[in-house]
CSV table of C-alpha atoms in Angstrom, one decimal:
chain,number,residue,atom,x,y,z
A,1,MET,CA,-20.1,-9.0,25.8
A,2,GLU,CA,-20.3,-5.0,25.9
A,3,TRP,CA,-19.4,-3.0,22.9
A,4,THR,CA,-17.8,0.3,22.9
A,5,THR,CA,-19.9,3.1,20.8
A,6,ALA,CA,-17.5,2.6,17.9
A,7,GLN,CA,-17.9,-1.2,17.8
A,8,THR,CA,-21.5,-0.8,18.3
A,9,LYS,CA,-21.7,1.3,14.9
A,10,ALA,CA,-19.3,-1.0,13.0
A,11,ILE,CA,-21.8,-4.0,14.2
A,12,GLU,CA,-24.9,-2.3,13.4
A,13,ASP,CA,-24.3,-0.2,10.4
A,14,ARG,CA,-26.2,-0.9,7.2
A,15,GLY,CA,-26.4,0.5,3.7
A,16,HIS,CA,-22.6,1.4,3.3
A,17,THR,CA,-19.4,0.2,2.1
A,18,LEU,CA,-17.5,0.2,5.4
A,19,LEU,CA,-13.7,1.0,6.2
A,20,VAL,CA,-12.8,0.2,9.6
A,21,SER,CA,-9.6,1.1,10.6
A,22,ALA,CA,-9.0,-1.1,13.8
A,23,GLY,CA,-5.9,-0.5,15.9
A,24,ALA,CA,-4.2,-3.6,17.5
A,25,GLY,CA,-6.2,-5.3,20.1
A,26,ALA,CA,-9.6,-3.2,19.2
A,27,GLY,CA,-11.5,-5.9,19.1
A,28,LYS,CA,-11.8,-6.4,15.0
A,29,THR,CA,-12.5,-9.9,14.5
A,30,SER,CA,-14.9,-10.2,17.1
A,31,CYS,CA,-16.7,-7.2,15.6
A,32,LEU,CA,-16.6,-9.0,12.3
A,33,THR,CA,-18.1,-12.3,13.4
A,34,GLU,CA,-20.4,-10.3,15.7
A,35,ARG,CA,-21.9,-8.3,12.6
A,36,ILE,CA,-22.1,-11.4,10.4
A,37,ALA,CA,-24.0,-13.4,13.2
A,38,ARG,CA,-26.3,-10.4,13.5
A,39,ARG,CA,-27.1,-10.4,10.0
A,40,LEU,CA,-27.9,-14.1,9.7
A,41,VAL,CA,-30.1,-14.4,13.0
A,42,SER,CA,-32.0,-11.4,11.1
A,43,LYS,CA,-32.8,-13.7,8.4
A,44,GLY,CA,-36.9,-13.5,7.8
A,45,LYS,CA,-37.1,-10.3,9.7
A,46,TYR,CA,-38.1,-6.8,7.8
A,47,ASP,CA,-37.6,-3.2,8.6
A,48,GLU,CA,-40.5,-0.7,8.3
A,49,ASN,CA,-39.8,-0.7,4.8
A,50,GLY,CA,-40.4,-4.4,4.1
A,51,VAL,CA,-36.6,-4.8,3.6
A,52,GLU,CA,-35.4,-7.9,5.0
A,53,LEU,CA,-32.8,-7.5,7.6
A,54,GLY,CA,-30.8,-10.7,7.2
A,55,TYR,CA,-29.8,-13.2,4.8
A,56,ASP,CA,-28.6,-16.7,4.5
A,57,ILE,CA,-25.0,-17.2,5.1
A,58,ASN,CA,-24.2,-18.0,1.5
A,59,ASP,CA,-25.2,-14.6,0.5
A,60,ILE,CA,-22.2,-13.5,1.8
A,61,LEU,CA,-18.3,-13.6,0.9
A,62,VAL,CA,-15.8,-13.6,3.7
A,63,VAL,CA,-11.6,-12.9,2.8
A,64,THR,CA,-8.8,-12.8,4.8
A,65,PHE,CA,-4.9,-13.5,4.1
A,66,THR,CA,-4.3,-17.0,5.6
A,67,LYS,CA,-6.0,-20.2,5.9
A,68,ALA,CA,-5.7,-20.0,10.1
A,69,ALA,CA,-7.3,-16.4,10.2
A,70,ALA,CA,-9.9,-17.8,7.8
A,71,ALA,CA,-10.5,-20.9,10.2
A,72,ASP,CA,-10.5,-18.6,13.0
A,73,ILE,CA,-13.4,-16.5,11.8
A,74,LYS,CA,-15.3,-19.7,10.8
A,75,GLU,CA,-14.7,-20.7,14.5
A,76,LYS,CA,-15.4,-17.7,16.1
A,77,LEU,CA,-18.9,-17.6,14.1
A,78,TYR,CA,-19.6,-20.9,14.9
A,79,LYS,CA,-19.4,-20.5,18.6
A,80,ASN,CA,-21.3,-17.4,18.4
A,81,LEU,CA,-24.7,-18.7,16.6
A,82,ALA,CA,-24.4,-21.8,18.4
A,83,LYS,CA,-24.4,-19.9,22.0
A,84,ARG,CA,-27.6,-18.3,20.1
A,85,LEU,CA,-29.2,-21.7,19.1
A,86,ALA,CA,-28.6,-22.8,22.8
A,87,GLU,CA,-31.2,-20.1,24.0
A,88,THR,CA,-33.5,-20.8,21.0
A,89,PRO,CA,-33.2,-24.6,20.4
A,90,ASP,CA,-36.3,-24.8,18.5
A,91,ASP,CA,-34.9,-21.9,15.8
A,92,ARG,CA,-34.7,-24.3,12.7
A,93,GLY,CA,-33.4,-21.2,10.7
A,94,LEU,CA,-30.4,-20.5,13.1
A,95,PHE,CA,-29.7,-24.2,12.8
A,96,ALA,CA,-29.6,-24.1,9.2
A,97,GLN,CA,-27.0,-21.1,9.5
A,98,LEU,CA,-25.0,-22.9,12.1
A,99,MET,CA,-24.8,-25.7,9.6
A,100,GLY,CA,-23.7,-23.7,6.8
A,101,VAL,CA,-20.8,-21.9,8.6
A,102,GLY,CA,-18.3,-25.2,7.4
A,103,THR,CA,-19.1,-24.7,3.6
A,104,ALA,CA,-19.7,-20.9,4.0
A,105,ARG,CA,-17.3,-18.9,1.4
A,106,ILE,CA,-14.8,-17.7,4.7
A,107,SER,CA,-11.7,-18.1,3.0
A,108,THR,CA,-8.2,-16.7,1.7
A,109,ILE,CA,-8.3,-14.5,-1.6
A,110,HIS,CA,-6.4,-17.4,-3.6
A,111,SER,CA,-9.1,-19.9,-2.4
A,112,PHE,CA,-11.7,-17.6,-3.8
A,113,CYS,CA,-10.6,-17.1,-6.6
A,114,LEU,CA,-9.3,-20.8,-7.2
A,115,ASP,CA,-13.3,-21.7,-6.4
A,116,LEU,CA,-14.2,-19.0,-9.3
A,117,ILE,CA,-11.8,-20.2,-11.7
A,118,LYS,CA,-12.6,-23.6,-11.3
A,119,ASP,CA,-16.3,-23.0,-11.9
A,120,ASN,CA,-15.4,-21.0,-14.8
A,121,PHE,CA,-12.7,-23.3,-16.4
A,122,GLN,CA,-14.3,-23.6,-19.8
A,123,LYS,CA,-14.0,-20.0,-20.1
A,124,LEU,CA,-10.3,-19.8,-19.8
A,125,ASP,CA,-7.7,-22.0,-21.2
A,126,VAL,CA,-7.2,-23.9,-17.8
A,127,SER,CA,-7.6,-27.5,-16.7
A,128,PRO,CA,-10.0,-27.9,-14.1
A,129,SER,CA,-8.0,-30.2,-12.3
A,130,VAL,CA,-5.2,-27.6,-12.2
A,131,ARG,CA,-2.5,-27.6,-9.7
A,132,VAL,CA,-1.1,-24.9,-7.7
A,133,LEU,CA,2.1,-23.8,-7.5
A,134,ASP,CA,3.7,-23.5,-3.8
A,135,ASP,CA,5.8,-20.6,-3.1
A,136,THR,CA,9.0,-22.5,-3.2
A,137,GLU,CA,8.9,-24.4,-6.4
A,138,GLY,CA,7.4,-21.4,-7.8
A,139,VAL,CA,10.7,-19.5,-6.8
A,140,GLN,CA,12.7,-21.9,-7.9
A,141,LEU,CA,11.3,-22.5,-11.3
A,142,LYS,CA,11.4,-18.4,-12.2
A,143,LYS,CA,15.0,-18.6,-10.7
A,144,LYS,CA,15.9,-21.3,-13.2
A,145,LEU,CA,14.3,-19.7,-16.4
A,146,GLN,CA,15.6,-16.4,-15.3
A,147,LYS,CA,19.4,-17.7,-15.4
A,148,LYS,CA,18.8,-19.2,-18.9
A,149,ILE,CA,17.7,-16.1,-20.3
A,150,LEU,CA,20.5,-13.9,-18.9
A,151,ASP,CA,22.9,-16.5,-20.4
A,152,ASP,CA,21.1,-16.1,-23.7
A,153,ARG,CA,21.9,-12.7,-23.5
A,154,TYR,CA,25.3,-13.1,-22.6
A,155,GLU,CA,25.9,-15.3,-25.5
A,156,SER,CA,24.0,-12.5,-27.7
A,157,GLU,CA,27.2,-10.1,-26.7
A,158,ASP,CA,24.5,-7.2,-27.0
A,159,PRO,CA,26.8,-4.2,-25.8
A,160,ASP,CA,23.6,-2.5,-24.1
A,161,PHE,CA,22.9,-5.8,-22.3
A,162,LEU,CA,26.8,-5.9,-21.1
A,163,GLU,CA,26.4,-2.3,-20.2
A,164,PHE,CA,23.1,-2.8,-18.2
A,165,VAL,CA,25.0,-5.7,-16.3
A,166,GLU,CA,28.2,-3.8,-15.3
A,167,SER,CA,25.5,-1.3,-13.5
A,168,PHE,CA,24.1,-4.4,-11.2
A,169,THR,CA,26.8,-6.9,-10.8
A,170,SER,CA,30.0,-7.2,-9.2
A,171,LEU,CA,33.1,-9.8,-9.1
A,172,ASN,CA,31.1,-11.4,-11.7
A,173,ASN,CA,28.6,-12.3,-9.6
A,174,ASP,CA,25.1,-12.2,-10.9
A,175,ALA,CA,23.2,-12.9,-8.1
A,176,PRO,CA,22.2,-9.2,-7.1
A,177,LEU,CA,20.9,-8.6,-10.9
A,178,GLU,CA,18.7,-12.2,-11.0
A,179,GLU,CA,17.3,-11.1,-7.3
A,180,MET,CA,16.5,-7.7,-8.5
A,181,LEU,CA,14.7,-8.8,-11.7
A,182,LEU,CA,12.8,-11.5,-9.9
A,183,GLU,CA,11.9,-8.8,-7.8
A,184,ILE,CA,10.5,-6.5,-10.2
A,185,TYR,CA,8.6,-9.2,-11.8
A,186,ASN,CA,6.9,-10.2,-9.0
A,187,LYS,CA,5.8,-6.7,-8.5
A,188,LEU,CA,4.7,-6.4,-11.7
A,189,ARG,CA,2.2,-9.4,-11.4
A,190,SER,CA,0.7,-7.5,-8.5
A,191,PHE,CA,-1.0,-4.9,-10.8
A,192,PRO,CA,-4.0,-5.8,-13.2
A,193,ASP,CA,-2.2,-5.1,-16.5
A,194,PRO,CA,1.4,-5.4,-15.6
A,195,PHE,CA,3.0,-4.7,-18.8
A,196,GLU,CA,0.6,-1.9,-19.7
A,197,TRP,CA,1.5,-0.5,-16.6
A,198,LEU,CA,5.0,-0.9,-17.2
A,199,GLU,CA,4.8,0.7,-20.6
A,200,ARG,CA,3.3,3.7,-19.3
A,201,MET,CA,5.6,4.3,-16.8
A,202,ILE,CA,8.5,4.1,-19.2
A,203,VAL,CA,6.9,6.6,-21.6
A,204,ASP,CA,6.1,8.9,-18.7
A,205,LEU,CA,9.6,8.7,-17.7
A,206,GLU,CA,10.8,9.4,-21.5
A,207,LYS,CA,8.3,12.5,-21.5
A,208,GLU,CA,9.9,13.7,-18.4
A,209,THR,CA,13.4,14.3,-20.5
A,210,ASP,CA,11.7,16.9,-22.7
A,211,PHE,CA,11.7,20.2,-20.5
A,212,ASP,CA,12.6,23.6,-20.7
A,213,GLU,CA,12.9,24.2,-17.1
A,214,LEU,CA,12.8,21.2,-15.0
A,215,TYR,CA,10.5,22.9,-12.4
A,216,ASP,CA,7.7,22.5,-15.0
A,217,SER,CA,8.2,19.0,-15.4
A,218,LYS,CA,6.0,16.2,-13.6
A,219,LEU,CA,9.2,15.6,-11.6
A,220,GLY,CA,10.0,19.2,-10.9
A,221,ILE,CA,7.1,19.7,-9.7
A,222,ARG,CA,6.8,16.6,-7.3
A,223,LEU,CA,10.6,18.1,-6.2
A,224,LYS,CA,8.9,21.6,-5.6
A,225,LYS,CA,6.4,19.8,-3.1
A,226,ILE,CA,9.1,18.3,-1.4
A,227,LYS,CA,11.3,21.3,-1.2
A,228,ASN,CA,8.3,23.3,0.1
A,229,LYS,CA,7.8,20.6,2.8
A,230,TYR,CA,11.5,20.5,4.1
A,231,LEU,CA,11.1,24.4,4.1
A,232,GLU,CA,7.8,24.6,6.0
A,233,SER,CA,9.9,22.4,8.8
A,234,ILE,CA,13.0,24.3,8.5
A,235,PHE,CA,11.5,27.8,8.8
A,236,GLU,CA,9.9,26.7,12.1
A,237,LEU,CA,13.0,25.4,13.6
A,238,LEU,CA,14.9,28.7,12.5
A,239,ASP,CA,11.9,30.8,14.1
A,240,GLU,CA,12.7,28.7,17.4
A,241,ALA,CA,16.0,29.6,17.1
A,242,LYS,CA,15.3,33.7,16.7
A,243,GLU,CA,13.2,33.3,19.6
A,244,ILE,CA,16.3,32.2,21.7
A,245,ALA,CA,18.1,35.0,20.3
A,246,GLU,CA,15.6,37.5,20.9
A,247,ALA,CA,14.7,36.3,24.4
A,248,VAL,CA,18.3,37.3,25.5
A,249,SER,CA,18.8,40.6,23.2
A,250,ASN,CA,21.8,39.0,21.7
A,251,PRO,CA,21.4,38.5,18.0
A,252,ALA,CA,24.9,37.1,17.6
A,253,TYR,CA,23.4,33.8,18.8
A,254,TYR,CA,21.2,33.9,15.4
A,255,ASN,CA,24.3,34.6,13.2
A,256,HIS,CA,24.9,31.3,12.3
A,257,PHE,CA,20.9,30.4,11.6
A,258,ALA,CA,20.7,33.4,9.5
A,259,TYR,CA,23.0,32.2,7.1
A,260,HIS,CA,20.7,29.0,6.8
A,261,GLU,CA,17.5,31.6,6.4
A,262,ALA,CA,19.0,33.1,3.8
A,263,ALA,CA,19.6,30.0,1.6
A,264,CYS,CA,16.2,28.8,2.6
A,265,GLU,CA,14.6,32.3,1.2
A,266,THR,CA,16.5,31.8,-2.0
A,267,LEU,CA,15.3,28.1,-2.2
A,268,ARG,CA,11.5,29.6,-1.7
A,269,ASN,CA,11.4,32.1,-4.1
A,270,SER,CA,13.6,30.6,-7.0
A,271,GLU,CA,11.7,30.0,-9.9
A,272,SER,CA,14.3,27.9,-11.6
A,273,TYR,CA,16.2,24.5,-10.3
A,274,ASP,CA,19.4,25.6,-11.5
A,275,ALA,CA,18.8,29.0,-9.5
A,276,SER,CA,17.8,26.8,-6.4
A,277,ARG,CA,21.1,25.1,-6.6
A,278,GLN,CA,23.0,28.1,-5.4
A,279,ALA,CA,21.3,28.1,-1.9
A,280,PHE,CA,23.5,25.5,-1.0
A,281,SER,CA,26.5,27.1,-1.5
A,282,TYR,CA,25.9,29.3,1.6
A,283,LYS,CA,28.4,28.8,4.2
A,284,PRO,CA,27.2,29.6,7.8
A,285,SER,CA,29.6,30.8,10.3
A,286,ASN,CA,30.0,28.8,13.4
A,287,LEU,CA,27.6,28.6,16.3
A,288,TYR,CA,27.9,31.0,19.0
A,289,THR,CA,26.8,30.1,22.6
A,290,ARG,CA,29.2,31.8,24.9
A,291,GLY,CA,27.4,33.0,28.0
A,292,LEU,CA,24.4,31.1,27.0
A,293,ASP,CA,22.1,29.5,29.5
A,294,GLU,CA,23.3,25.7,29.1
A,295,ASP,CA,19.4,24.7,28.3
A,296,ASP,CA,19.1,27.3,25.2
A,297,ALA,CA,22.8,26.5,24.2
A,298,ALA,CA,21.7,22.7,24.1
A,299,ARG,CA,18.9,23.9,22.6
A,300,LEU,CA,20.4,26.1,19.8
A,301,ARG,CA,22.8,23.0,19.2
A,302,PHE,CA,20.2,20.5,18.5
A,303,LEU,CA,18.6,22.8,15.9
A,304,LYS,CA,21.6,23.3,14.2
A,305,SER,CA,22.2,19.6,14.2
A,306,GLU,CA,18.6,19.2,12.9
A,307,ILE,CA,18.8,22.1,10.3
A,308,SER,CA,22.4,21.3,8.8
A,309,ASP,CA,23.1,18.0,9.2
A,310,ASN,CA,19.6,16.5,8.7
A,311,LYS,CA,16.8,18.6,6.7
A,312,LEU,CA,19.1,20.8,4.5
A,313,GLN,CA,21.6,17.8,4.0
A,314,LYS,CA,19.1,15.7,2.7
A,315,LEU,CA,17.2,18.6,0.6
A,316,ALA,CA,20.4,18.9,-0.8
A,317,ALA,CA,20.7,15.4,-2.2
A,318,PHE,CA,17.9,16.2,-4.6
A,319,TYR,CA,19.9,19.1,-6.1
A,320,GLU,CA,23.3,17.5,-6.7
A,321,ASN,CA,23.1,17.4,-10.3
A,322,ASP,CA,22.4,20.4,-12.8
A,323,SER,CA,19.5,20.3,-14.9
A,324,GLU,CA,21.1,19.1,-17.9
A,325,ALA,CA,22.8,16.3,-15.5
A,326,VAL,CA,19.4,15.3,-14.4
A,327,ARG,CA,17.9,15.3,-18.1
A,328,ASP,CA,20.9,12.8,-19.4
A,329,GLU,CA,20.2,10.5,-15.9
A,330,LEU,CA,17.1,10.3,-17.0
A,331,LYS,CA,17.5,9.2,-20.6
A,332,ARG,CA,19.9,6.6,-19.0
A,333,THR,CA,17.0,5.3,-17.0
A,334,VAL,CA,14.5,5.1,-19.8
A,335,LYS,CA,17.0,3.0,-21.8
A,336,THR,CA,17.9,0.8,-18.6
A,337,MET,CA,14.3,0.2,-18.1
A,338,ARG,CA,13.5,-0.8,-21.8
A,339,LEU,CA,16.1,-3.4,-21.3
A,340,ILE,CA,14.7,-4.6,-18.1
A,341,GLN,CA,11.3,-4.3,-19.7
A,342,SER,CA,12.6,-6.9,-22.4
A,343,LEU,CA,13.7,-9.2,-19.6
A,344,GLU,CA,10.6,-9.5,-17.9
A,345,ILE,CA,8.5,-9.9,-20.8
A,346,GLU,CA,10.6,-12.6,-21.8
A,347,LEU,CA,10.6,-14.4,-18.4
A,348,ASP,CA,6.6,-13.9,-18.4
A,349,ARG,CA,6.6,-15.8,-21.7
A,350,SER,CA,9.0,-18.3,-20.4
A,351,PHE,CA,7.0,-19.0,-17.3
A,352,ARG,CA,3.7,-19.1,-18.6
A,353,GLU,CA,5.0,-21.7,-20.8
A,354,LYS,CA,6.3,-24.0,-18.4
A,355,LYS,CA,3.5,-23.8,-16.1
A,356,ARG,CA,1.4,-24.9,-18.9
A,357,GLU,CA,3.6,-27.6,-19.7
A,358,LEU,CA,3.3,-28.8,-15.9
A,359,GLY,CA,-0.5,-27.9,-15.7
A,360,VAL,CA,0.0,-25.5,-13.0
A,361,LEU,CA,-0.7,-22.1,-11.7
A,362,ASP,CA,1.2,-19.9,-9.3
A,363,TYR,CA,-0.6,-17.3,-6.7
A,364,SER,CA,-0.7,-14.4,-8.9
A,365,ASP,CA,-2.3,-16.4,-12.0
A,366,LEU,CA,-5.1,-17.0,-9.8
A,367,GLU,CA,-5.6,-13.6,-9.0
A,368,HIS,CA,-5.2,-12.6,-12.6
A,369,TYR,CA,-7.5,-15.3,-14.4
A,370,THR,CA,-10.1,-14.1,-11.6
A,371,LEU,CA,-10.0,-10.8,-13.1
A,372,GLU,CA,-10.1,-11.9,-16.5
A,373,LEU,CA,-13.2,-13.7,-15.7
A,374,LEU,CA,-14.7,-10.5,-14.1
A,375,ARG,CA,-14.2,-8.1,-17.0
A,376,GLU,CA,-14.5,-8.1,-20.6
A,377,ALA,CA,-11.8,-6.9,-22.9
A,378,ASP,CA,-13.2,-3.8,-23.3
A,379,GLY,CA,-12.6,-3.0,-19.4
A,380,SER,CA,-16.3,-3.4,-18.5
A,381,ASP,CA,-17.8,-5.8,-16.0
A,382,SER,CA,-18.5,-9.5,-17.5
A,383,GLU,CA,-21.6,-11.3,-16.9
A,384,ILE,CA,-19.9,-13.7,-14.5
A,385,CYS,CA,-19.0,-10.2,-12.4
A,386,LEU,CA,-22.3,-9.0,-12.6
A,387,SER,CA,-24.0,-12.2,-11.6
A,388,LEU,CA,-21.6,-12.7,-8.4
A,389,ARG,CA,-22.3,-9.1,-7.7
A,390,GLU,CA,-25.7,-9.6,-7.2
A,391,SER,CA,-25.6,-12.7,-5.3
A,392,LEU,CA,-23.3,-11.2,-2.8
A,393,ARG,CA,-25.5,-9.5,0.0
A,394,GLU,CA,-22.3,-8.3,2.0
A,395,ILE,CA,-18.6,-8.9,1.2
A,396,TYR,CA,-16.4,-8.9,4.5
A,397,ILE,CA,-12.4,-8.5,3.7
A,398,ASP,CA,-9.9,-9.0,6.9
A,399,GLU,CA,-6.3,-7.1,6.7
A,400,TYR,CA,-6.9,-5.0,4.0
A,401,GLN,CA,-4.0,-2.8,4.8
A,402,ASP,CA,-2.1,-5.8,3.1
A,403,ILE,CA,-4.1,-5.9,-0.2
A,404,ASN,CA,-2.4,-5.4,-3.5
A,405,PRO,CA,-3.5,-3.2,-6.8
A,406,LEU,CA,-5.0,-6.6,-8.5
A,407,GLN,CA,-6.6,-7.8,-5.9
A,408,ASP,CA,-7.9,-4.4,-4.6
A,409,GLU,CA,-9.2,-4.2,-8.4
A,410,ILE,CA,-11.2,-8.0,-8.1
A,411,PHE,CA,-12.9,-6.9,-4.8
A,412,ARG,CA,-13.7,-3.3,-6.7
A,413,ARG,CA,-15.6,-5.2,-9.0
A,414,ILE,CA,-17.6,-7.6,-7.3
A,415,ARG,CA,-18.7,-5.2,-4.7
A,416,LYS,CA,-21.6,-2.8,-4.7
A,417,LYS,CA,-21.4,0.8,-3.5
A,418,ASN,CA,-22.8,-0.3,-0.1
A,419,ASN,CA,-21.9,-3.4,0.5
A,420,CYS,CA,-18.5,-3.8,1.5
A,421,PHE,CA,-16.9,-4.3,5.2
A,422,MET,CA,-13.1,-3.6,4.9
A,423,VAL,CA,-11.4,-3.6,8.0
A,424,GLY,CA,-7.3,-3.3,8.7
A,425,ASP,CA,-4.8,-1.2,10.2
A,426,VAL,CA,-2.1,0.5,8.2
A,427,LYS,CA,0.1,0.1,10.9
A,428,GLN,CA,-0.1,-3.4,10.9
A,429,SER,CA,1.1,-3.8,7.6
A,430,ILE,CA,3.7,-6.8,7.4
A,431,TYR,CA,3.6,-8.1,3.9
A,432,ARG,CA,5.4,-5.7,1.5
A,433,PHE,CA,7.7,-8.3,0.5
A,434,ARG,CA,4.6,-9.7,-1.0
A,435,ASN,CA,3.8,-6.7,-2.6
A,436,ALA,CA,1.0,-5.4,-0.5
A,437,GLU,CA,0.7,-1.6,-1.0
A,438,PRO,CA,-0.6,0.0,2.3
A,439,SER,CA,-1.5,3.2,0.1
A,440,ILE,CA,-4.6,1.5,-1.1
A,441,PHE,CA,-6.0,1.7,2.3
A,442,MET,CA,-4.5,5.0,3.0
A,443,GLY,CA,-6.5,6.5,-0.1
A,444,TYR,CA,-9.6,4.8,0.9
A,445,ASN,CA,-9.3,6.5,4.4
A,446,ASP,CA,-8.3,9.7,2.8
A,447,SER,CA,-11.3,9.8,0.6
A,448,PHE,CA,-14.2,7.9,2.6
A,449,PRO,CA,-15.8,10.5,4.9
A,450,LYS,CA,-16.9,9.8,8.3
A,451,LEU,CA,-20.1,7.4,8.8
A,452,GLU,CA,-22.0,10.4,10.1
A,453,ASP,CA,-21.5,12.3,7.0
A,454,ALA,CA,-21.7,9.3,4.3
A,455,GLU,CA,-23.9,8.4,1.7
A,456,ASP,CA,-22.8,5.2,0.3
A,457,GLU,CA,-18.6,4.8,1.2
A,458,ALA,CA,-17.3,5.2,4.7
A,459,LYS,CA,-14.9,5.2,7.4
A,460,LEU,CA,-14.8,4.4,11.1
A,461,TYR,CA,-12.2,4.1,13.9
A,462,LEU,CA,-11.9,1.4,16.5
A,463,SER,CA,-9.0,2.9,18.2
A,464,GLU,CA,-9.6,1.6,21.9
A,465,ASN,CA,-7.0,-0.9,22.9
A,466,PHE,CA,-8.4,-3.8,25.1
A,467,ARG,CA,-5.1,-5.8,24.9
A,468,SER,CA,-2.4,-3.7,26.4
A,469,SER,CA,-2.2,-1.6,29.6
A,470,ARG,CA,-2.6,2.3,29.6
A,471,ASN,CA,1.1,2.9,30.3
A,472,ILE,CA,2.5,0.6,27.1
A,473,ILE,CA,-0.3,2.5,24.9
A,474,ASN,CA,0.6,5.6,26.1
A,475,TYR,CA,4.1,5.2,25.1
A,476,VAL,CA,3.7,3.5,21.8
A,477,ASN,CA,1.2,6.4,20.7
A,478,GLU,CA,3.8,9.1,21.6
A,479,ILE,CA,6.5,7.4,19.7
A,480,PHE,CA,4.0,6.8,16.6
A,481,ARG,CA,3.0,10.5,16.8
A,482,LYS,CA,6.6,11.8,16.4
A,483,THR,CA,7.5,9.2,13.7
A,484,TYR,CA,4.2,8.3,11.7
A,485,THR,CA,4.3,11.4,9.5
A,486,ALA,CA,3.3,12.6,6.2
A,487,GLU,CA,6.8,13.6,5.7
A,488,ASN,CA,8.2,10.2,6.4
A,489,GLY,CA,5.7,8.7,4.1
A,490,ALA,CA,2.8,7.8,6.6
A,491,SER,CA,-0.8,9.1,6.6
A,492,GLY,CA,-0.4,10.8,10.0
A,493,TYR,CA,-1.2,9.6,13.3
A,494,GLY,CA,-4.1,11.6,15.4
A,495,ASP,CA,-6.3,10.6,18.4
A,496,GLU,CA,-8.6,8.6,16.3
A,497,GLU,CA,-5.6,6.2,14.8
A,498,ALA,CA,-4.2,6.0,18.2
């Protein structure tokens, strides 16, 4: 097979933790298996400095997100090695590597976690024969426990709880509330220390209520960044409208936009949140296009709609209430979060007790127990972690865009600075409903230097698509360039991501 320049770099690179952003049809699985195969056939070979170029198949860990994907990688790796062995049938080392594919550590993250737990069950309050709950069984069990908790709260007639319930239920139907609480619980469990994290979030929110000027609070600082982002875009549109009016030497065509310009200047220059709210009291004149070329008139109508009905309307939503009303709303939110916190802690306790009674774990437990094995109480790496890290020559992780914070913490602990191969494509993240956090992948992509500038950690793009026709690729890229922007919560879409 003939490899592209980028694919060759991904396959041959050594000495880096490499984040590979691989678009659809870029051949990422083929690159991953070829890279592993070349390492395996290089066992017993050394560079000029005496460093071994290869390793044994038992010295690697390959993790992906589905059993089917793990089986696919094993199959492709087996075929790759079998083809090489056919060319050198007397190579006993290669034969041993081939025979090791079936038992190699190529699995889902939960299989990896379960194996580690069973190997170290004596360090945990877990039976070596523990059973893993399937998703359906776990959901039904949590729903049953959640309903009992809510029923008990109803019986207590706690006024704060009853007020809370009124905000999230209607027509005596608790289903939306139960669904929300379970969704929050599942999200919390995707963090390394869920309830410590939740406590920090609530405390931070409480601090947000103590401000003299809203713009000086963390909330206000974030709001100013949002405001400035919108204003930057609006001023560009206003400049375009001004150019159309100036081109025909008739400022009347800009009169409508002049009101928006004044409002935006007020927003840009205001040092106070409440003063900024005054900008939305401006009432623009009607748009005047009489006598204007139809194309220019259509463009002005579009600019009016984009500024008034889109951007300014969205921005105005952030300024609907005065600062004291915002403070009161924040205090109500803190009160609500404290009540949610108590319900989630109670659910967690009940769920843990029930699982212990049944002798089962859920998938999230596998990750949490794995992290417990990998770190000491003070947060430092455990002996198990250090031993595992030392034993792994390289770690390969597929679909990294669908990782969650807890899984990322596990991999961050067991990898070295320069021995991890993480491949993914944030545009293909499909597991948000399972608490995947694509911002983790985006964060690495933003912080890692390009391969040619890297020391330990690097990024590389596989952008060439071998699956689709050029017309389809160009069409999709054009759409993504316009929609996959930082303003829409994405990382941007340049030529490298296309």
